[in-house]
């Protein structure tokens, strides 16, 4: 056997033995629930900044403290033992959907939807009546993550929405709905957010029907 063949053979042996470990690593990464990570980062961002307004349909005096109490419920869902769940994933358009389903638990499933949204649009800005409108092109990229926690009685008992650069945008606890509005919002966020929410609502509705 030539020296070159001996070297190639020696290289192939350790690589083949490492392949199962590499596949295991890739699978574990793809099945990660990022809810706790997002909660921690989002709350820390809210705590150190003050350029936002909290809208809460359950109280006239929402605050960072009321948000912190609400997030405890999401942390309970994030702390569930996922080894007791059945994991599945699929893609729908620009959305990656991961689902963890529990056979014996008050929580029946947890959905994690990661979405890449590219914005390229022209908006018309109007100022004063005597000033002609001006057109502005806006381009930006967004990475959203939406979480939905389902129980036997409610397919969306909890809902949490965050964006990688902006942070926490909204969450829902049953009938309670909270919105976080930023005075320095990421450029173009207002142009994509409502459409994105409707798209995710339809996606979750379809997934819930398919799971029955």
Coordinates of C-alpha atoms in Angstrom, one line a residue:
X1 CA 0.0 0.0 0.0
X2 CA 1.4 3.4 -0.9
X3 CA 2.1 6.0 1.7
X4 CA -0.7 8.2 0.4
X5 CA -3.3 5.4 0.7
X6 CA -2.1 4.6 4.2
X7 CA -2.6 8.3 5.2
X8 CA -6.1 8.4 3.7
X9 CA -7.0 5.1 5.4
X10 CA -5.8 6.4 8.7
X11 CA -7.9 9.6 8.2
X12 CA -11.1 7.7 7.3
X13 CA -11.1 5.5 10.4
X14 CA -11.5 8.4 13.0
X15 CA -13.9 10.3 10.8
X16 CA -16.2 7.3 10.5
X17 CA -16.1 6.8 14.2
X18 CA -17.0 10.5 14.8
X19 CA -20.0 10.5 12.4
X20 CA -22.6 9.1 14.9
X21 CA -21.5 11.8 17.4
X22 CA -21.8 14.5 14.8
X23 CA -25.2 13.4 13.8
X24 CA -26.3 13.3 17.4
X25 CA -25.0 16.8 17.9
X26 CA -26.9 18.1 14.8
X27 CA -30.1 16.4 16.0
X28 CA -29.8 17.9 19.5
X29 CA -29.3 21.4 18.1
X30 CA -32.2 21.2 15.7
X31 CA -34.5 20.0 18.6
X32 CA -33.7 22.9 21.0
X33 CA -36.5 24.8 22.6
X34 CA -35.3 28.5 22.8
X35 CA -38.1 29.8 24.9
X36 CA -36.2 30.2 28.2
X37 CA -33.3 31.8 26.4
X38 CA -35.6 34.3 24.7
X39 CA -37.4 35.1 27.9
X40 CA -34.1 35.8 29.7
X41 CA -32.7 38.0 27.0
X42 CA -36.0 39.9 26.3
X43 CA -36.6 40.7 30.0
X44 CA -33.0 41.8 30.5
X45 CA -33.4 44.2 27.5
X46 CA -36.7 45.6 28.9
X47 CA -35.1 46.0 32.4
X48 CA -32.1 48.1 31.1
X49 CA -34.1 50.2 28.6
X50 CA -37.1 52.5 29.1
X51 CA -38.1 53.5 25.6
X52 CA -41.2 51.4 25.3
X53 CA -44.8 51.4 26.2
X54 CA -46.7 48.4 27.6
X55 CA -50.3 47.8 26.5
X56 CA -52.2 45.3 28.6
X57 CA -56.0 44.7 28.2
X58 CA -56.3 43.4 31.7
X59 CA -55.0 46.5 33.6
X60 CA -54.7 50.2 33.2
X61 CA -51.3 50.3 35.0
X62 CA -49.1 47.7 33.3
X63 CA -45.4 47.7 34.3
X64 CA -42.2 45.8 34.1
X65 CA -43.3 44.0 37.3
X66 CA -46.6 42.8 35.8
X67 CA -44.7 41.5 32.8
X68 CA -42.2 39.7 35.0
X69 CA -45.1 37.9 36.8
X70 CA -46.6 36.9 33.5
X71 CA -43.4 35.5 32.2
X72 CA -43.2 33.1 35.1
X73 CA -45.9 31.1 33.4
X74 CA -43.9 30.9 30.2
X75 CA -40.9 29.8 32.2
X76 CA -42.9 26.9 33.6
X77 CA -43.6 25.7 30.1
X78 CA -39.9 26.3 29.1
X79 CA -38.8 24.1 32.1
X80 CA -40.7 21.0 31.1
X81 CA -38.7 17.8 30.5
X82 CA -38.7 17.6 26.7
X83 CA -37.3 14.0 26.9
X84 CA -40.9 13.0 27.8
X85 CA -42.2 14.6 24.7
X86 CA -42.4 13.5 21.0
X87 CA -40.6 16.0 18.8
X88 CA -41.5 16.7 15.1
X89 CA -40.5 19.5 12.8
X90 CA -41.4 20.8 9.3
X91 CA -41.1 23.9 7.2
X92 CA -43.9 26.0 5.8
X93 CA -42.7 28.7 3.5
X94 CA -40.1 30.7 5.4
X95 CA -41.2 29.3 8.7
X96 CA -39.5 26.4 10.6
X97 CA -42.0 24.7 12.9
X98 CA -40.9 22.6 15.8
X99 CA -43.5 20.8 17.9
X100 CA -43.1 18.9 21.2
X101 CA -46.2 16.8 22.1
X102 CA -46.8 15.4 25.6
X103 CA -48.9 12.3 26.1
X104 CA -49.5 12.7 29.9
X105 CA -49.4 16.3 30.8
X106 CA -51.7 19.3 31.4
X107 CA -49.7 20.9 28.6
X108 CA -50.3 18.9 25.4
X109 CA -47.9 20.6 23.1
X110 CA -45.4 23.4 22.6
X111 CA -44.9 25.0 19.3
X112 CA -41.8 27.0 18.3
X113 CA -41.9 28.8 15.0
X114 CA -38.8 30.5 13.7
X115 CA -39.3 32.8 10.7
X116 CA -37.0 34.7 8.4
X117 CA -38.8 37.7 6.9
X118 CA -37.2 40.0 4.3
X119 CA -38.7 43.4 3.7
X120 CA -38.2 45.4 0.6
X121 CA -40.9 48.0 0.1
X122 CA -41.5 51.6 -0.9
X123 CA -43.6 53.7 1.5
X124 CA -45.1 57.1 0.9
X125 CA -44.5 59.6 3.7
X126 CA -46.8 62.6 4.1
X127 CA -45.8 65.6 6.1
X128 CA -47.7 68.9 5.9
X129 CA -50.6 69.6 3.5
X130 CA -48.4 72.1 1.5
X131 CA -45.5 69.7 1.3
X132 CA -45.6 67.1 -1.4
X133 CA -45.4 63.4 -0.2
X134 CA -42.0 61.7 -0.3
X135 CA -41.4 58.1 -1.2
X136 CA -38.8 56.1 0.8
X137 CA -37.5 52.6 0.1
X138 CA -37.2 50.4 3.2
X139 CA -35.2 47.2 3.2
X140 CA -34.6 45.1 6.3
X141 CA -34.4 41.5 7.6
X142 CA -36.2 40.1 10.6
X143 CA -35.9 36.9 12.6
X144 CA -39.1 36.2 14.5
X145 CA -39.7 33.4 17.0
X146 CA -43.3 32.6 18.0
X147 CA -44.2 30.1 20.8
X148 CA -47.6 28.6 21.5
X149 CA -48.4 26.4 24.4
X150 CA -51.5 24.2 24.1
X151 CA -53.6 22.5 26.7
X152 CA -56.4 20.0 26.3
X153 CA -58.9 22.8 26.5
X154 CA -57.2 25.6 24.7
X155 CA -55.0 25.2 21.5
X156 CA -53.2 28.5 22.3
X157 CA -53.3 28.8 26.1
X158 CA -50.0 30.8 26.0
X159 CA -48.5 32.7 23.1
X160 CA -45.1 34.6 23.0
X161 CA -43.6 36.6 20.1
X162 CA -40.1 38.0 19.9
X163 CA -37.7 39.4 17.3
X164 CA -34.0 38.8 17.4
X165 CA -33.0 42.5 17.3
X166 CA -36.0 44.2 18.8
X167 CA -36.9 41.8 21.7
X168 CA -40.3 40.9 23.1
X169 CA -43.2 42.2 21.0
X170 CA -46.3 40.5 22.4
X171 CA -47.6 37.7 24.5
X172 CA -51.0 36.3 25.4
X173 CA -52.2 34.4 28.5
X174 CA -55.7 33.1 27.8
X175 CA -57.8 36.3 27.3
X176 CA -55.0 38.6 28.5
X177 CA -53.1 40.3 25.7
X178 CA -50.0 42.3 26.1
X179 CA -48.2 44.4 23.5
X180 CA -44.7 46.0 23.8
X181 CA -44.4 49.1 21.6
X182 CA -40.9 50.6 21.2
X183 CA -40.3 54.3 20.6
X184 CA -37.2 53.3 18.6
X185 CA -38.6 50.4 16.7
X186 CA -36.6 48.5 14.1
X187 CA -37.0 50.0 10.7
X188 CA -39.8 48.4 8.8
X189 CA -41.2 46.4 11.8
X190 CA -44.6 48.1 11.6
X191 CA -44.8 47.2 7.9
X192 CA -44.4 43.4 8.5
X193 CA -45.6 42.8 12.0
X194 CA -49.4 42.6 11.5
X195 CA -49.1 40.5 8.4
X196 CA -46.7 38.2 10.2
X197 CA -49.0 37.7 13.1
X198 CA -51.9 36.8 10.9
X199 CA -49.7 34.3 9.0
X200 CA -48.6 32.6 12.2
X201 CA -52.2 32.5 13.5
X202 CA -53.2 30.6 10.3
X203 CA -50.2 28.3 10.6
X204 CA -50.9 27.4 14.2
X205 CA -54.6 26.8 13.4
X206 CA -53.7 24.5 10.6
X207 CA -51.2 22.6 12.7
X208 CA -53.7 22.2 15.6
X209 CA -56.2 20.7 13.2
X210 CA -53.6 18.3 11.7
X211 CA -52.6 17.2 15.2
X212 CA -56.1 16.0 16.1

